[in-house]
Coordinates of C-alpha atoms in Angstrom, one line a residue:
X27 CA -41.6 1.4 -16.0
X28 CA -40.8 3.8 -12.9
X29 CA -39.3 2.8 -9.7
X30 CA -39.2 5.2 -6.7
X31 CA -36.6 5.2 -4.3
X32 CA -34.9 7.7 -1.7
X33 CA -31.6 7.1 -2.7
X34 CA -29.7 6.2 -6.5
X35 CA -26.3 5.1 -6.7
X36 CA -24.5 5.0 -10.4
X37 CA -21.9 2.4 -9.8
X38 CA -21.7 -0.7 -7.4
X39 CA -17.8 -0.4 -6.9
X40 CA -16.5 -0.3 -3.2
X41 CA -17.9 3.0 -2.7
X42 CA -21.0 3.0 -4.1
X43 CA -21.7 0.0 -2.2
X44 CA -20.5 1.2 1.1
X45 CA -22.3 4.5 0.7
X46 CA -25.4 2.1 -0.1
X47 CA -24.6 0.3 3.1
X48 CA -24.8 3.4 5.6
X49 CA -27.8 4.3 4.1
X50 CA -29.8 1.5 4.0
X51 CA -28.5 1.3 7.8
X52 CA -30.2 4.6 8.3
X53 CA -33.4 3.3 6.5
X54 CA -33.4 5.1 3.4
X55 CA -35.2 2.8 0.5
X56 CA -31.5 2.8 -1.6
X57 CA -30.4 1.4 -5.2
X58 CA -27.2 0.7 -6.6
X59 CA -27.2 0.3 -10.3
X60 CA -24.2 -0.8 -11.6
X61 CA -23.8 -0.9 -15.9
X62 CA -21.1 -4.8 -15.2
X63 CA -22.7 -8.1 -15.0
X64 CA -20.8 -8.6 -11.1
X65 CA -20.5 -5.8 -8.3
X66 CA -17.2 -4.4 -7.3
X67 CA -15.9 -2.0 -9.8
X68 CA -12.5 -2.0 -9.8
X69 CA -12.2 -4.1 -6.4
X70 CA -12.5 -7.2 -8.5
X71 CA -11.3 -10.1 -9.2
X72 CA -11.9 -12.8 -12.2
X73 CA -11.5 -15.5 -14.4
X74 CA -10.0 -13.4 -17.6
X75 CA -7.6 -15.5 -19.3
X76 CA -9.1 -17.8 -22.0
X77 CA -6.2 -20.4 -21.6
X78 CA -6.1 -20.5 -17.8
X79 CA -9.8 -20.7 -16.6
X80 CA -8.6 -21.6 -13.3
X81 CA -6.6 -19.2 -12.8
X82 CA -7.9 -15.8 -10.9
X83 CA -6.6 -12.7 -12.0
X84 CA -7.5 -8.9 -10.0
X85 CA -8.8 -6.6 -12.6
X86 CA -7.5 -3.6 -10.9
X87 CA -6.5 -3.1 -6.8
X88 CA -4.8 -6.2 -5.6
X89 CA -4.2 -4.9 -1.9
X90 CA -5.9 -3.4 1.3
X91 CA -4.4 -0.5 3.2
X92 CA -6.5 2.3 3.8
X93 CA -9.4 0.7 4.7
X94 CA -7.6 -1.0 7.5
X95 CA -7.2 2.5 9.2
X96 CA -10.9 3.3 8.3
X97 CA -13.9 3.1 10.3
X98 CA -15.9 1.4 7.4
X99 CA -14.5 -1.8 8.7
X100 CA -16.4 -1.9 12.2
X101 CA -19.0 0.4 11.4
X102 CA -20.7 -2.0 8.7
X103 CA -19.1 -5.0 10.4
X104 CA -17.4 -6.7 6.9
X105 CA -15.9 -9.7 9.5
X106 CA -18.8 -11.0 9.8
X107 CA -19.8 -10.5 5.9
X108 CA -17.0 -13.3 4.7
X109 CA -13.8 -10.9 5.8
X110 CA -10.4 -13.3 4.3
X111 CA -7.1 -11.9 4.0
X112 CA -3.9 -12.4 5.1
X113 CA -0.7 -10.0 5.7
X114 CA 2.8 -10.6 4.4
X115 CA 6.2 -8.9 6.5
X116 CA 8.0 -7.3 4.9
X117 CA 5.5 -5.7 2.5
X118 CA 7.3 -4.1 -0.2
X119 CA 11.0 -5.1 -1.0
X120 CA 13.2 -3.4 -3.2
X121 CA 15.0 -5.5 -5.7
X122 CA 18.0 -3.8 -6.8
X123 CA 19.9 -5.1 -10.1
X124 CA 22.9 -6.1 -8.2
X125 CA 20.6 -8.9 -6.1
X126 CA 20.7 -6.7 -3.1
X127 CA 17.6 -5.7 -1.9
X128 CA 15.6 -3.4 0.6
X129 CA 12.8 -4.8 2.4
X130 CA 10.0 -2.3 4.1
X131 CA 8.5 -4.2 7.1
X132 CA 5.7 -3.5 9.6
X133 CA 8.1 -2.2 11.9
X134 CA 9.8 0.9 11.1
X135 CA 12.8 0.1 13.0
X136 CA 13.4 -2.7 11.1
X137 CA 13.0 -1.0 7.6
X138 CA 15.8 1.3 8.8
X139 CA 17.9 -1.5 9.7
X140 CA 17.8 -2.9 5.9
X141 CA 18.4 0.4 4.6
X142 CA 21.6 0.3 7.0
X143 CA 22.9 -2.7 4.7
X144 CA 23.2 0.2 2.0
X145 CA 23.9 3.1 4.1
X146 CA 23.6 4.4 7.9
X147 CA 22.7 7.9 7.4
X148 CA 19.5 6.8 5.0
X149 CA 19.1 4.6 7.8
X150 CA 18.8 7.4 10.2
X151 CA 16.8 9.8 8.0
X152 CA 13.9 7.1 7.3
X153 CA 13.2 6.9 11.1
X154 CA 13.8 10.7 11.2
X155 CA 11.2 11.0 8.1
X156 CA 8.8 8.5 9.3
X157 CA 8.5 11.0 12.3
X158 CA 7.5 14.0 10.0
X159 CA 5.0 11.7 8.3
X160 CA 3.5 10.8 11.8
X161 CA 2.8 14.6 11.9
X162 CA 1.3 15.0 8.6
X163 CA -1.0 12.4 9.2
X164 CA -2.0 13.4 12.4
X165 CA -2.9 16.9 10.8
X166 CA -4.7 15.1 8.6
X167 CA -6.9 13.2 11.1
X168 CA -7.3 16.3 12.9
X169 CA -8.6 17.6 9.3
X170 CA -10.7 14.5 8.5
X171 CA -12.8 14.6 11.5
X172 CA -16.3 15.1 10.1
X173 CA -17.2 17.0 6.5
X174 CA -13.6 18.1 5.4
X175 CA -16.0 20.6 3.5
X176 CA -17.1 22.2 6.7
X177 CA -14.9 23.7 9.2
X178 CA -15.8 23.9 12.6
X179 CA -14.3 25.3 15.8
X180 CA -13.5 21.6 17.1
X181 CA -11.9 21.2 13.6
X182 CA -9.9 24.1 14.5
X183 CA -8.9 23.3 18.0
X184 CA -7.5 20.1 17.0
X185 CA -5.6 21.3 13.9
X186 CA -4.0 23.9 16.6
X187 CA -3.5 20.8 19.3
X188 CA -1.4 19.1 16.5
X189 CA 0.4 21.9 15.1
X190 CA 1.8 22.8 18.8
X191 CA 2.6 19.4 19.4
X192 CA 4.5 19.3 16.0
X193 CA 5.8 22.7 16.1
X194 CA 9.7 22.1 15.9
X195 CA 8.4 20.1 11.9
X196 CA 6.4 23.3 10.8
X197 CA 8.9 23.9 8.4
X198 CA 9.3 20.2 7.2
X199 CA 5.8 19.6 7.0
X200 CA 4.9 22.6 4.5
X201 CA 8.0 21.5 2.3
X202 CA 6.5 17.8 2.4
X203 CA 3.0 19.3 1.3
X204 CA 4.1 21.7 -1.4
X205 CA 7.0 19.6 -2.6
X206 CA 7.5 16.9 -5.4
X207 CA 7.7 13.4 -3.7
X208 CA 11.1 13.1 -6.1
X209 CA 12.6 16.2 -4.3
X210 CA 11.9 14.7 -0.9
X211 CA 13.3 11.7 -2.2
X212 CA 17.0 13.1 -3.3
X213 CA 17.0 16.0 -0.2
X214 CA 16.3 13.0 2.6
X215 CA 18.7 10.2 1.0
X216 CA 21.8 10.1 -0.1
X217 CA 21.9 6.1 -1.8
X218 CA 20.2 5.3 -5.3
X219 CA 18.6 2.4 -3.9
X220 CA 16.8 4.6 -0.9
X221 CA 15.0 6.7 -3.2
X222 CA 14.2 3.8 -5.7
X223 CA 12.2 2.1 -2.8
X224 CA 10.5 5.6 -2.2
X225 CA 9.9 6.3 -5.6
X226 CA 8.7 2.9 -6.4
X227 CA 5.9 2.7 -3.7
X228 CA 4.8 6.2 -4.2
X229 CA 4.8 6.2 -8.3
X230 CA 1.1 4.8 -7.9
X231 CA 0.1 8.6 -7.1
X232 CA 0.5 9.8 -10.4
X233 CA 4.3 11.7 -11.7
X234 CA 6.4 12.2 -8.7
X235 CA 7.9 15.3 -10.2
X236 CA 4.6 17.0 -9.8
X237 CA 4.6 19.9 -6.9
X238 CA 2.8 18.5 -3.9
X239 CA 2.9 14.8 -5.1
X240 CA 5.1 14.5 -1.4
X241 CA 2.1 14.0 0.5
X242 CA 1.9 10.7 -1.1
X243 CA 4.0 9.5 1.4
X244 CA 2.1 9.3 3.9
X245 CA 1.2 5.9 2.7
X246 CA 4.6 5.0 4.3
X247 CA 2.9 6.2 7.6
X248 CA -0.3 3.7 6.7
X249 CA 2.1 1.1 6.1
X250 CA 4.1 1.1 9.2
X251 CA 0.9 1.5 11.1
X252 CA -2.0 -0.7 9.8
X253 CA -0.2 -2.8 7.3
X254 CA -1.3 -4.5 4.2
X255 CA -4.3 -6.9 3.7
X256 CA -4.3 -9.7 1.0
X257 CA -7.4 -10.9 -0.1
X258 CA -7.7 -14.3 0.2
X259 CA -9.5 -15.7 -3.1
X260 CA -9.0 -12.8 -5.1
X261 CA -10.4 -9.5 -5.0
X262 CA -13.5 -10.9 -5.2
X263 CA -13.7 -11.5 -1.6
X264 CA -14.0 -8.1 -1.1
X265 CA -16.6 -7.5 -3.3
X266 CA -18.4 -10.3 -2.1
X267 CA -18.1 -8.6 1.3
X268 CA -19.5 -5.5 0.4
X269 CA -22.4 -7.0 -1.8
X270 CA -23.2 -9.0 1.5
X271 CA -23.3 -6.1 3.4
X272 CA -24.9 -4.0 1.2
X273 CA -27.9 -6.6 1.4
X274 CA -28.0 -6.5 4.8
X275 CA -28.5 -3.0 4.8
X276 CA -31.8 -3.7 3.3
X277 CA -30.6 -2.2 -0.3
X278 CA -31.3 -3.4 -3.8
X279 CA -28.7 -4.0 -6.5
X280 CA -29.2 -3.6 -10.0
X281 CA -26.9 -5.3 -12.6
X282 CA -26.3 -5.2 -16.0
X283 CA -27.7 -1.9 -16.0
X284 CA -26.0 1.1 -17.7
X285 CA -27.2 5.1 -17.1
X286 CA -28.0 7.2 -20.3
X287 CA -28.8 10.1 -18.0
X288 CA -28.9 11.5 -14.3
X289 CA -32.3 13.4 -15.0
X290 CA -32.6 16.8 -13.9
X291 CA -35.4 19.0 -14.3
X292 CA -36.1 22.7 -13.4
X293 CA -32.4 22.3 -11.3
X294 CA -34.3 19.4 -9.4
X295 CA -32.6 15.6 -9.7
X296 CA -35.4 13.8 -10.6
X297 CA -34.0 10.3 -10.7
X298 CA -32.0 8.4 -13.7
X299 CA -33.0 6.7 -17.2
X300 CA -31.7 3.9 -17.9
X301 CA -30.2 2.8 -21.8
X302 CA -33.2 0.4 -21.9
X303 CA -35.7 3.2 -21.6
X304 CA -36.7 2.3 -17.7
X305 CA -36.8 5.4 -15.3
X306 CA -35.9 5.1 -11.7
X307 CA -36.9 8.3 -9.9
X308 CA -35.2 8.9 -6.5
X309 CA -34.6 12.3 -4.3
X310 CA -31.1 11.3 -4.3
X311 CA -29.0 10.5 -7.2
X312 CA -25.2 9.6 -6.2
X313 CA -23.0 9.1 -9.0
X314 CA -19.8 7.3 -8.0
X315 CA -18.6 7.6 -11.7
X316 CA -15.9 10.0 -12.4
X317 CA -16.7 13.9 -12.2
X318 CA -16.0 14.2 -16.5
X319 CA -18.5 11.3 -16.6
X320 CA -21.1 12.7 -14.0
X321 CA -20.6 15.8 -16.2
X322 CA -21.9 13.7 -19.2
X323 CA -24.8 12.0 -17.7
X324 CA -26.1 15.5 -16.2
X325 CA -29.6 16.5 -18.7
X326 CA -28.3 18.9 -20.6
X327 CA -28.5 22.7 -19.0
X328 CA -29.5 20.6 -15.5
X329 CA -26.0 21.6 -14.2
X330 CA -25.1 25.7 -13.5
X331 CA -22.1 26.5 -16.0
X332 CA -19.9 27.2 -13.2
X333 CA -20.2 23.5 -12.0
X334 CA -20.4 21.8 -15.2
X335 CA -17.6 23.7 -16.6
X336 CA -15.2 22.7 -13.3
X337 CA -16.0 19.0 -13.4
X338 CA -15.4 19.0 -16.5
X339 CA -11.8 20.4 -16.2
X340 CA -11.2 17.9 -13.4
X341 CA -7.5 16.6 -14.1
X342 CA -7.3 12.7 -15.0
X343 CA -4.3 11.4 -16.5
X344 CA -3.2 15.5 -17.4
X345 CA 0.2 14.4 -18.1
X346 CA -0.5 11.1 -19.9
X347 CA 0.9 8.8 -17.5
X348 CA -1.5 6.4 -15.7
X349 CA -1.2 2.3 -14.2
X350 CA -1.3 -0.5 -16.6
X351 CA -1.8 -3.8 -15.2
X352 CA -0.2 -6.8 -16.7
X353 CA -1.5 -10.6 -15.5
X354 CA -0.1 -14.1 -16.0
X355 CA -1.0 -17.0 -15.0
X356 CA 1.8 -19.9 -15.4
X357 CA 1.8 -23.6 -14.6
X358 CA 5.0 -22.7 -12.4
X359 CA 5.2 -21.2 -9.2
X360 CA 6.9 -17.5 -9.6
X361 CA 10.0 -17.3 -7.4
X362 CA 13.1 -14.8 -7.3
X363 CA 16.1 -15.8 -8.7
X364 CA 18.8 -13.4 -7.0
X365 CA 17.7 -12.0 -4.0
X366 CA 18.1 -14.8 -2.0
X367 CA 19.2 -13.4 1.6
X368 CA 21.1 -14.9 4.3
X369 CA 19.7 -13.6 7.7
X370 CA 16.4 -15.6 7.0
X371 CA 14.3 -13.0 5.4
X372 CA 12.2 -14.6 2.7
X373 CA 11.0 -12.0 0.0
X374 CA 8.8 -14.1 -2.2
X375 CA 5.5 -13.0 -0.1
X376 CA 6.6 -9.6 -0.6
X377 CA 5.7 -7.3 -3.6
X378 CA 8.7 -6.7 -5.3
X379 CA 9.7 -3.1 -6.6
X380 CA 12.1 -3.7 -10.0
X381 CA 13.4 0.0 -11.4
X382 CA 15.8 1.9 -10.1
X383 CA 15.6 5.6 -9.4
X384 CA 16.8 7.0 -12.6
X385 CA 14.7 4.5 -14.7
X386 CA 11.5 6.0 -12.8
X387 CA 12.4 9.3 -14.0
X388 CA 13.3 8.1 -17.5
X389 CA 10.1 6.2 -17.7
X390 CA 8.2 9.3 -16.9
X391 CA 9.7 11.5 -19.1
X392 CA 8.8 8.9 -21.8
X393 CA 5.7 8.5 -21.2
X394 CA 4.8 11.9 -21.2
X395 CA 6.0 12.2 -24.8
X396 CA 4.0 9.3 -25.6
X397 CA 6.7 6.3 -26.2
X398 CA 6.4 2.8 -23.6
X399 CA 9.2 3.2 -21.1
X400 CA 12.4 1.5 -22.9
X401 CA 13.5 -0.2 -19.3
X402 CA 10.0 -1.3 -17.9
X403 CA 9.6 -0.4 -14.0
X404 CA 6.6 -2.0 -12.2
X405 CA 5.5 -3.9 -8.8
X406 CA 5.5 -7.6 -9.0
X407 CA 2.7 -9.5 -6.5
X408 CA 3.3 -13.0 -6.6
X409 CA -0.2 -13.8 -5.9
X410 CA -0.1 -17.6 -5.6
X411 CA 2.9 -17.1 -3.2
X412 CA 0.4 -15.7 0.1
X413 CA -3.2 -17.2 -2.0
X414 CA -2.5 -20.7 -3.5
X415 CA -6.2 -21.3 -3.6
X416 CA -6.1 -18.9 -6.8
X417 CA -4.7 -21.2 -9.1
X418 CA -4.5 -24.9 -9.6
X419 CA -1.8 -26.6 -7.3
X420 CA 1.7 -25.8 -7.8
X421 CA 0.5 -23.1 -10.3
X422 CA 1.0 -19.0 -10.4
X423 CA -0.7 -16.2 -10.9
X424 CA 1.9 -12.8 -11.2
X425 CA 0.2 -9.9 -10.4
X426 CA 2.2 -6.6 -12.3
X427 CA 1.7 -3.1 -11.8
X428 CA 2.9 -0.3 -14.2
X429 CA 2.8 3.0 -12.0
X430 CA 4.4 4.6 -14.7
X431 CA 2.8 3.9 -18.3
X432 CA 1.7 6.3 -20.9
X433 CA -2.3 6.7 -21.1
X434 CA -1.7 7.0 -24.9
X435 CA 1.2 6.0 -27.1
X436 CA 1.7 7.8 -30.4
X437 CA 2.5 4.8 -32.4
X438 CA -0.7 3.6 -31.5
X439 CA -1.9 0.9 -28.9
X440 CA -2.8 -2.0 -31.5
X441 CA 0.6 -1.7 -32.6
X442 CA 2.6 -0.8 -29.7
X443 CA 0.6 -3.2 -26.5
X444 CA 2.1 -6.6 -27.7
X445 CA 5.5 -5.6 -27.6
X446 CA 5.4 -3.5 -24.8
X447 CA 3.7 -6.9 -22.5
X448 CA 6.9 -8.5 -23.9
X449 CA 9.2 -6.6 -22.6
X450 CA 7.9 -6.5 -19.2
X451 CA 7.7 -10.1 -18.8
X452 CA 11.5 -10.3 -20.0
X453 CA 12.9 -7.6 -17.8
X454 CA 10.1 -9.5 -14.7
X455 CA 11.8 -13.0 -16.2
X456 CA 15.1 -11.1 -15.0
X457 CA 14.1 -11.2 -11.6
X458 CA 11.5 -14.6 -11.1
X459 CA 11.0 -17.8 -12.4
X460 CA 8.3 -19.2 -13.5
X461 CA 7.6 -17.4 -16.2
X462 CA 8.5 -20.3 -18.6
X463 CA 5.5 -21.7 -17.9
X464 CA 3.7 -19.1 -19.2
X465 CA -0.2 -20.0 -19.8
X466 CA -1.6 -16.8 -20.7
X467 CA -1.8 -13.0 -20.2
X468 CA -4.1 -10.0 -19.2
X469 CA -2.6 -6.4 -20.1
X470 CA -4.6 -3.7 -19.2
X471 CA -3.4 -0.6 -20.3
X472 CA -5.2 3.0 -19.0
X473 CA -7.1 3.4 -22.6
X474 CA -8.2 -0.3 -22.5
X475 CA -9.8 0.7 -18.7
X476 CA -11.9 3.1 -20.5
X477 CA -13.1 1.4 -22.8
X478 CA -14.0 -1.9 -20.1
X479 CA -15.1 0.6 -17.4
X480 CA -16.8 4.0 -18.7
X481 CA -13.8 6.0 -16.5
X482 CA -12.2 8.9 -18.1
X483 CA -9.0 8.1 -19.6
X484 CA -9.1 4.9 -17.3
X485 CA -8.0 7.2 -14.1
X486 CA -8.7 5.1 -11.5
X487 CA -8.2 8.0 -8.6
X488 CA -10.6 10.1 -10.9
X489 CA -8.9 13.1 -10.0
X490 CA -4.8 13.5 -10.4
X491 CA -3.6 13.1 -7.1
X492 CA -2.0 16.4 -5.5
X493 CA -2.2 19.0 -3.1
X494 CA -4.3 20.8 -5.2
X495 CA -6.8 18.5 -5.3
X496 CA -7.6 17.4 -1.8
X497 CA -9.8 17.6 1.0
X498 CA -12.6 20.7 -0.1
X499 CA -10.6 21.0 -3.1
X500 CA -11.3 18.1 -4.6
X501 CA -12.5 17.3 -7.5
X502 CA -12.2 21.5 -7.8
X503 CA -12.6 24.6 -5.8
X504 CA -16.1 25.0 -4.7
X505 CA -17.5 21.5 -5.7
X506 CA -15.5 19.9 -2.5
X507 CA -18.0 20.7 0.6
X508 CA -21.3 18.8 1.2
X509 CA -23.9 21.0 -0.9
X510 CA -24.9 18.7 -3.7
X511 CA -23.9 19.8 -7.4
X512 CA -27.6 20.0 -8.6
X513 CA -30.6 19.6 -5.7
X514 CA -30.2 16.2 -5.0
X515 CA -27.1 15.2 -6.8
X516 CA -24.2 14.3 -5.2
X517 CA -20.5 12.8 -5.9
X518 CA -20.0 9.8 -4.5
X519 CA -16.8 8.0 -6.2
X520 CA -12.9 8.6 -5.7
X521 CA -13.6 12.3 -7.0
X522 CA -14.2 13.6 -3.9
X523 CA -12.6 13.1 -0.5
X524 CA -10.4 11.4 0.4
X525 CA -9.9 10.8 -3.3
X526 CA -8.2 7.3 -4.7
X527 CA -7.3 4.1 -2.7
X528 CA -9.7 1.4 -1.3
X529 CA -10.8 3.3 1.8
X530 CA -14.4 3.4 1.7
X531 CA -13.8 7.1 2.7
X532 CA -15.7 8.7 -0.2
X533 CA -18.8 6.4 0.3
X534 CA -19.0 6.8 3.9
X535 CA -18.9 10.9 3.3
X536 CA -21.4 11.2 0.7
X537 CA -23.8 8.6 2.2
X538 CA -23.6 11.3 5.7
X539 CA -23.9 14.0 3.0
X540 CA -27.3 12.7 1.8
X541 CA -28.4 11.8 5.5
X542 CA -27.9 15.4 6.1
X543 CA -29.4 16.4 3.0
X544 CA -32.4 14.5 3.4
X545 CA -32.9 15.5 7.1

């Protein structure tokens, strides 16, 4: 059986679906083929827990950000596709041992104010570091306008625009671009529970000790200027979204369909072949998979050494530390204990951040040798707190992130994974009740991703996250502008620009890529 098609998409995640989206808008004949019985990769929300059926847990991203600042949002119109979230202020809070706590809200002023509770200087520098993020982000806007792969002399002219208008920060900026986001941390603020917050929102860029990690906070910037989105019903909601707008695009969607190879012939991509024997030939093959994977999938001797050899050697989980995600659903609502607060701010909507600074380190440097962190630190989403509808009535769903987890454990996962999910829900037990009324649990650790998902070590940016690896750079040097790898194969996924996150970014770039392309 052979199918013809303009475009191929491996992977019906956000990206491969938005990429479908602009391209089907353009009138290419498009397929997504995705290997899962539902769309949404990642973005993607179930019912996973044999004894809570009712109960819906996210599978990996439980938040929107980026895409709020992105142009995906109007430019396919999702609000009218089924668009349901809500926003929470504050966001993030802080939950320090002691019951004291730091909240970050929408408005920057008033995140300094709570850090003033713990001290006036940190108070100061946030506002005074919020300003020097302003600046990096507006560097990289001016750097983000069209291909980041392709310079041109407006490119230039605005990068020159921002660096005169920033020119008293030159010297901040490059520290905050070459430097380790833990360095930042301890040169900026003087209190333990300042740099706890910091660390704990940006651990989810991989090991904060890692030179040029400190762009990561520019998500600081995102958060004080677009905010967060909740999905309203789960993560599925988004994926529903994107299916619907996929469809109106005009594209086809393919499930329960796994690659065995992107087909490539005489350094031509002539289409993919599927594990059932079916070949779909396209001019366009876009693989949203990792690069490692897309690597894989490649006909063997389709792909120059040069390029094969660089996506191969594309970083994932290099230093062993990758998320985990940890579920439970309860027939309790979760709410804090402790950190109750007396000037009317109510922290149960917010996500809350339990691990001080030194644990984070100590965590990391464990998990680098391969043990599970002895003092878990990890993000708590009350889900049901902002999303009732996910759960039966006056029931939970806790949502747990693990920024800093080993990818492998040298004891061994079937030995070491109950224990570990133990001692997380003890230490979160510390900090919220409800967790007597446990029901059930889902604990996804980075090696259990893999295995679920097809992605390299479970690495769910693809890429480790750095300076390094950014904008042309990424995944590598010379595989980051718009000139496919093979004619007619391109990357489509959080391997290329602007990397990891739920921005849509990568899937709008490669789907102008191809338009180009195919022009």
């Amino acid at each position: 059986m052979i199918d013809r098609y303009d475009v191929v998409i491996l992977g019906g995640g956000h990206n491969g679906l938005i990429a479908g989206a602009y391209l089907g808008k353009a009138g290419k004949r498009t397929l997504v083929v995705e290997q899962a019985a539902i769309a949404g990769g990642l973005s993607q929300s179930e019912r996973v827990i044999p004894e809570a059926p009712h109960h819906m847990i996210n599978t990996g991203t439980a938040e929107l950000i980026h895409i709020r600042a992105s142009p995906v949002m109007q430019d396919l119109d999702l609000q009218s596709h089924g668009w349901n979230t809500v926003e929470t202020d504050p966001m993030y809070a802080y939950l320090d041992p002691d019951g004291g706590s730091i909240a970050v809200f929408r408005d920057p002023r008033r995140t300094a104010e709570d850090i003033a509770r713990y001290s006036t200087a940190d108070a100061r520098a946030y506002l005074e570091f919020i300003e020097l993020i302003d600046a990096l982000m507006q560097f990289a806007g001016a750097m983000g306008k069209g291909d980041p792969g392709v310079r041109t002399v407006g490119n230039y002219l605005d990068l020159a625009r921002v660096s005169i208008r920033n020119r008293a920060l030159k010297t901040k900026l490059q520290l905050i671009s070459t430097a380790p986001a833990d360095q930042l941390a301890a040169e900026w603020f003087e209190h333990p529970a300042t740099r706890a917050l910091l660390l704990g929102i940006v651990a989810g860029a991989g090991p904060f000790d890692t030179d040029g990690n400190g762009i990561a906070y520019a998500l600081f910037g995102l958060l004080h200027r677009v905010g967060v989105s909740k999905a309203v019903g789960g993560m599925r909601m988004f994926a529903d979204v994107l299916v619907s707008a996929y469809a109106a695009s005009g594209g086809e969607l393919m499930l329960n369909a796994e690659v065995a190879e992107i087909v490539i012939r005489d350094g031509t991509t002539q289409g993919v072949c599927l594990v059932d024997g079916r070949m779909i030939e396209a001019d366009v093959v876009i693989a949203t998979c990792d690069p490692i994977s897309a690597a894989r999938l490649a006909t063997q001797g389709g792909l120059d050494r040069v390029t094969r050899t660089r996506l191969e050697y594309a970083p994932a989980h290099r230093a062993n530390v990758g998320p985990s995600l940890l579920n439970v659903a309860s027939s309790q609502p979760f709410r804090l204990k402790r950190h109750r607060r007396t000037d009317g701010v109510d922290l149960n909507q917010a996500v809350g951040l339990i691990g001080t600074a030194d644990e984070l380190r100590q965590a990391l440097v464990q998990a680098r040798r391969g043990l599970v962190p002895m003092t878990p630190v990890f993000s708590l989403s009350p889900m049901t707190n902002w999303d009732p509808s996910i759960a039966p009535d006056g029931q939970g769903v806790a949502y747990i992130y693990l920024p800093v987890f080993p990818v492998d454990v040298n004891a061994g996962w079937d030995s070491a994974k109950a224990p570990a999910a133990n001692a997380i829900i003890a230490r979160a037990a510390d900090y919220y009740d409800g967790f007597d009324g446990e029901l059930g649990r889902w604990f996804e650790t980075c090696s259990d991703r893999e295995t679920r998902t097809g992605l390299t070590k479970g690495c769910v940016t693809h890429v480790d996250f750095g300076a390094q690896r950014t904008g042309a750079k990424r995944p590598a040097f010379g595989l980051g502008g718009p000139e496919p790898l093979a004619r007619g194969l391109f990357l489509g996924g959080a391997g290329i620009h602007p990397g990891g996150g739920v921005s849509g970014g990568p899937g709008r770039l490669v789907a102008k890529r191809v338009l180009d392309y195919l022009t």
